[in-house]
Amino acid sequence: MRIVFVGPPGSGKGTQAKRIQRKLGIPHISSGDMLREAVSKGTALGKQAESYMKKGALVPDSLVIDMIMERINQPDAEKGFILDGFPRTLPQAEALDEALSKSDQQIQHVIHFDVSDGEIIARSTARRLDPETGKIYNIKYDLPPPEIMSRLVQRSDDNEETVKNRLAKYHEETEAILDFYRQKTNVKKISGVGSFEEVEERLLKALKNE
Ligand code: AMP
């Protein structure tokens, strides 16, 4: 099953992808996680991407497209994948479509996570990362165990100004890809507000076309 998650940054796409990837037996592929790893490893890609990411701007299409094409060609993604954070622009969506159609494949499900801008700002600025495990917590909604609280850090792009930039980019560019997919497949909009379990239930129903 080839799935694309679309939604504003901080709408819970990554959290839900992590929850369902084992159930569906397909990997969660997050462009943001891959880019952060490249930055922390200091690779050539990381060095080129870093300044864009710090500002909350989009990394140039060509860099991200090459990175994702290489990833979806790995053996673990043969039966499908959950793409989270990619495609984020029309050229990215078109490049993905073209690459898949060469091997007679296509995106079967596009899930649109609907969360208001106000809720996104409140959530993102309360988000904390555990640098040791990579796990994301939220000091408002998903409290970390008290013993690890002191080692948690805020992602450098989770401050209010950067979150607003990322939201503006989302509205400017990413929503256009929904129109692109509406012409090809059934785009399902689900509310991303509620408990993790509630959102997961909506998501699994949408994937079963219920
Ligand atoms: P995310 O973790 O998905 O919020 O991504 C973090 C940052 O990585 C974004 O603010 C962008 O700077 C960059 N990024 C992630 N995915 C993409 C993409 N598909 N296209 C361009 N930039 C991206």
GROMACS .gro file of C-alpha atoms and ligand atoms in nm:
model
  233
    1MET     CA    1   0.000   0.000   0.000
    2ARG     CA    2   0.145   0.336  -0.105
    3ILE     CA    3   0.026   0.615   0.118
    4VAL     CA    4   0.094   0.989   0.134
    5PHE     CA    5   0.018   1.191   0.445
    6VAL     CA    6  -0.048   1.560   0.386
    7GLY     CA    7  -0.101   1.808   0.666
    8PRO     CA    8   0.051   2.108   0.836
    9PRO     CA    9   0.376   2.055   1.027
   10GLY     CA   10   0.286   1.931   1.373
   11SER     CA   11  -0.052   1.786   1.272
   12GLY     CA   12   0.045   1.439   1.398
   13LYS     CA   13   0.143   1.278   1.067
   14GLY     CA   14   0.472   1.142   1.201
   15THR     CA   15   0.317   1.017   1.525
   16GLN     CA   16   0.041   0.832   1.339
   17ALA     CA   17   0.277   0.693   1.075
   18LYS     CA   18   0.495   0.548   1.353
   19ARG     CA   19   0.186   0.394   1.518
   20ILE     CA   20   0.054   0.219   1.206
   21GLN     CA   21   0.370   0.124   1.015
   22ARG     CA   22   0.405  -0.213   1.187
   23LYS     CA   23   0.034  -0.292   1.155
   24LEU     CA   24   0.052  -0.229   0.781
   25GLY     CA   25   0.398  -0.385   0.735
   26ILE     CA   26   0.534  -0.090   0.540
   27PRO     CA   27   0.797   0.165   0.642
   28HIS     CA   28   0.735   0.519   0.758
   29ILE     CA   29   0.944   0.750   0.542
   30SER     CA   30   0.976   1.102   0.681
   31SER     CA   31   1.163   1.356   0.470
   32GLY     CA   32   1.209   1.577   0.779
   33ASP     CA   33   1.366   1.291   0.982
   34MET     CA   34   1.594   1.200   0.691
   35LEU     CA   35   1.706   1.561   0.647
   36ARG     CA   36   1.767   1.606   1.022
   37GLU     CA   37   1.979   1.290   1.019
   38ALA     CA   38   2.179   1.422   0.722
   39VAL     CA   39   2.234   1.751   0.907
   40SER     CA   40   2.346   1.579   1.226
   41LYS     CA   41   2.582   1.350   1.034
   42GLY     CA   42   2.721   1.649   0.844
   43THR     CA   43   2.673   1.487   0.501
   44ALA     CA   44   2.689   1.692   0.179
   45LEU     CA   45   2.307   1.691   0.167
   46GLY     CA   46   2.288   1.795   0.533
   47LYS     CA   47   2.522   2.087   0.475
   48GLN     CA   48   2.310   2.212   0.184
   49ALA     CA   49   1.978   2.163   0.367
   50GLU     CA   50   2.065   2.308   0.708
   51SER     CA   51   2.019   2.680   0.645
   52TYR     CA   52   1.677   2.631   0.483
   53MET     CA   53   1.558   2.412   0.768
   54LYS     CA   54   1.668   2.656   1.036
   55LYS     CA   55   1.451   2.928   0.882
   56GLY     CA   56   1.152   2.699   0.832
   57ALA     CA   57   1.196   2.736   0.454
   58LEU     CA   58   1.165   2.445   0.214
   59VAL     CA   59   1.480   2.263   0.105
   60PRO     CA   60   1.516   2.283  -0.278
   61ASP     CA   61   1.305   2.026  -0.464
   62SER     CA   62   1.597   1.862  -0.647
   63LEU     CA   63   1.774   1.768  -0.321
   64VAL     CA   64   1.464   1.628  -0.154
   65ILE     CA   65   1.340   1.446  -0.464
   66ASP     CA   66   1.674   1.260  -0.508
   67MET     CA   67   1.679   1.169  -0.140
   68ILE     CA   68   1.326   1.024  -0.142
   69MET     CA   69   1.362   0.842  -0.476
   70GLU     CA   70   1.665   0.661  -0.340
   71ARG     CA   71   1.477   0.572  -0.022
   72ILE     CA   72   1.163   0.434  -0.188
   73ASN     CA   73   1.380   0.211  -0.405
   74GLN     CA   74   1.512   0.027  -0.098
   75PRO     CA   75   1.387  -0.333  -0.061
   76ASP     CA   76   1.182  -0.261   0.254
   77ALA     CA   77   0.965  -0.017   0.055
   78GLU     CA   78   0.891  -0.260  -0.227
   79LYS     CA   79   0.540  -0.341  -0.100
   80GLY     CA   80   0.463   0.017  -0.007
   81PHE     CA   81   0.537   0.302   0.228
   82ILE     CA   82   0.388   0.583   0.428
   83LEU     CA   83   0.532   0.913   0.306
   84ASP     CA   84   0.529   1.184   0.570
   85GLY     CA   85   0.636   1.537   0.477
   86PHE     CA   86   0.689   1.450   0.110
   87PRO     CA   87   0.568   1.557  -0.142
   88ARG     CA   88   0.539   1.914  -0.018
   89THR     CA   89   0.532   2.095  -0.353
   90LEU     CA   90   0.374   2.028  -0.691
   91PRO     CA   91   0.709   1.945  -0.861
   92GLN     CA   92   0.776   1.691  -0.584
   93ALA     CA   93   0.433   1.531  -0.634
   94GLU     CA   94   0.486   1.517  -1.010
   95ALA     CA   95   0.835   1.368  -0.973
   96LEU     CA   96   0.701   1.099  -0.740
   97ASP     CA   97   0.413   1.020  -0.973
   98GLU     CA   98   0.644   0.993  -1.272
   99ALA     CA   99   0.892   0.769  -1.089
  100LEU     CA  100   0.616   0.537  -0.966
  101SER     CA  101   0.440   0.516  -1.301
  102LYS     CA  102   0.763   0.390  -1.463
  103SER     CA  103   0.713   0.070  -1.265
  104ASP     CA  104   0.333   0.072  -1.301
  105GLN     CA  105   0.279   0.190  -0.949
  106GLN     CA  106   0.078   0.472  -0.800
  107ILE     CA  107  -0.018   0.637  -0.475
  108GLN     CA  108  -0.331   0.460  -0.350
  109HIS     CA  109  -0.422   0.670  -0.048
  110VAL     CA  110  -0.376   1.037   0.030
  111ILE     CA  111  -0.469   1.128   0.385
  112HIS     CA  112  -0.517   1.494   0.463
  113PHE     CA  113  -0.471   1.572   0.835
  114ASP     CA  114  -0.691   1.867   0.922
  115VAL     CA  115  -0.574   2.081   1.216
  116SER     CA  116  -0.623   2.458   1.259
  117ASP     CA  117  -0.326   2.698   1.256
  118GLY     CA  118  -0.394   2.804   1.618
  119GLU     CA  119  -0.380   2.443   1.736
  120ILE     CA  120  -0.060   2.381   1.535
  121ILE     CA  121   0.118   2.677   1.697
  122ALA     CA  122   0.010   2.567   2.046
  123ARG     CA  123   0.121   2.207   1.981
  124SER     CA  124   0.452   2.274   1.809
  125THR     CA  125   0.585   2.516   2.065
  126ALA     CA  126   0.514   2.255   2.338
  127ARG     CA  127   0.691   1.978   2.145
  128ARG     CA  128   1.012   1.830   2.290
  129LEU     CA  129   1.260   1.580   2.146
  130ASP     CA  130   1.447   1.317   2.345
  131PRO     CA  131   1.791   1.330   2.177
  132GLU     CA  132   1.879   0.982   2.309
  133THR     CA  133   1.581   0.793   2.163
  134GLY     CA  134   1.451   1.032   1.898
  135LYS     CA  135   1.107   1.014   2.061
  136ILE     CA  136   0.885   1.320   2.047
  137TYR     CA  137   0.686   1.431   2.353
  138ASN     CA  138   0.455   1.722   2.413
  139ILE     CA  139   0.470   1.900   2.745
  140LYS     CA  140   0.099   1.983   2.713
  141TYR     CA  141  -0.053   1.664   2.573
  142ASP     CA  142   0.197   1.377   2.590
  143LEU     CA  143   0.402   1.416   2.905
  144PRO     CA  144   0.745   1.251   2.915
  145PRO     CA  145   0.849   1.036   3.211
  146PRO     CA  146   0.980   1.280   3.477
  147GLU     CA  147   1.328   1.118   3.487
  148ILE     CA  148   1.405   1.214   3.125
  149MET     CA  149   1.253   1.564   3.139
  150SER     CA  150   1.588   1.735   3.195
  151ARG     CA  151   1.748   1.591   2.879
  152LEU     CA  152   1.465   1.689   2.644
  153VAL     CA  153   1.534   1.961   2.388
  154GLN     CA  154   1.320   2.177   2.165
  155ARG     CA  155   1.373   2.127   1.793
  156SER     CA  156   1.545   2.441   1.667
  157ASP     CA  157   1.259   2.492   1.417
  158ASP     CA  158   0.980   2.461   1.675
  159ASN     CA  159   0.985   2.822   1.800
  160GLU     CA  160   0.677   3.033   1.724
  161GLU     CA  161   0.828   3.243   1.444
  162THR     CA  162   0.962   2.940   1.256
  163VAL     CA  163   0.638   2.748   1.307
  164LYS     CA  164   0.448   3.042   1.153
  165ASN     CA  165   0.689   3.039   0.856
  166ARG     CA  166   0.639   2.667   0.810
  167LEU     CA  167   0.260   2.711   0.824
  168ALA     CA  168   0.273   2.991   0.567
  169LYS     CA  169   0.477   2.766   0.337
  170TYR     CA  170   0.226   2.488   0.390
  171HIS     CA  171  -0.067   2.707   0.289
  172GLU     CA  172   0.122   2.854  -0.006
  173GLU     CA  173   0.259   2.537  -0.160
  174THR     CA  174   0.144   2.214  -0.006
  175GLU     CA  175  -0.230   2.254  -0.042
  176ALA     CA  176  -0.182   2.267  -0.421
  177ILE     CA  177  -0.070   1.906  -0.412
  178LEU     CA  178  -0.410   1.808  -0.273
  179ASP     CA  179  -0.569   1.933  -0.594
  180PHE     CA  180  -0.313   1.735  -0.792
  181TYR     CA  181  -0.403   1.415  -0.605
  182ARG     CA  182  -0.779   1.483  -0.618
  183GLN     CA  183  -0.757   1.435  -0.994
  184LYS     CA  184  -0.599   1.092  -0.950
  185THR     CA  185  -0.723   0.933  -0.633
  186ASN     CA  186  -0.959   0.970  -0.345
  187VAL     CA  187  -0.814   1.221  -0.096
  188LYS     CA  188  -0.946   1.151   0.253
  189LYS     CA  189  -0.961   1.435   0.501
  190ILE     CA  190  -0.952   1.335   0.867
  191SER     CA  191  -0.952   1.554   1.174
  192GLY     CA  192  -0.613   1.544   1.345
  193VAL     CA  193  -0.762   1.673   1.670
  194GLY     CA  194  -0.821   1.431   1.958
  195SER     CA  195  -0.631   1.157   2.135
  196PHE     CA  196  -0.370   0.949   1.949
  197GLU     CA  197  -0.611   0.654   1.962
  198GLU     CA  198  -0.901   0.855   1.820
  199VAL     CA  199  -0.695   0.989   1.531
  200GLU     CA  200  -0.556   0.640   1.461
  201GLU     CA  201  -0.908   0.497   1.446
  202ARG     CA  202  -1.014   0.763   1.192
  203LEU     CA  203  -0.699   0.698   0.991
  204LEU     CA  204  -0.741   0.320   0.976
  205LYS     CA  205  -1.106   0.364   0.872
  206ALA     CA  206  -1.002   0.604   0.596
  207LEU     CA  207  -0.742   0.352   0.473
  208LYS     CA  208  -1.012   0.083   0.460
  209ASN     CA  209  -1.229   0.326   0.262
  210GLU     CA  210  -1.493   0.314   0.537
  211AMP     P1  211   0.928   1.824   0.904
  211AMP     O1  212   0.995   1.741   1.008
  211AMP     O2  213   0.850   1.743   0.803
  211AMP     O3  214   0.847   1.936   0.964
  211AMP     O4  215   1.046   1.894   0.818
  211AMP     C1  216   1.140   1.980   0.879
  211AMP     C2  217   1.203   2.071   0.774
  211AMP     O5  218   1.271   1.992   0.675
  211AMP     C3  219   1.105   2.156   0.693
  211AMP     O6  220   1.070   2.276   0.760
  211AMP     C4  221   1.185   2.181   0.565
  211AMP     O7  222   1.286   2.280   0.588
  211AMP     C5  223   1.256   2.048   0.545
  211AMP     N1  224   1.175   1.953   0.464
  211AMP     C6  225   1.118   1.836   0.504
  211AMP     N2  226   1.053   1.776   0.402
  211AMP     C7  227   1.068   1.857   0.294
  211AMP     C8  228   1.021   1.852   0.160
  211AMP     N3  229   0.944   1.750   0.116
  211AMP     N4  230   1.056   1.954   0.078
  211AMP     C9  231   1.133   2.057   0.119
  211AMP     N5  232   1.178   2.070   0.245
  211AMP    C10  233   1.147   1.971   0.333
   0.00000   0.00000   0.00000
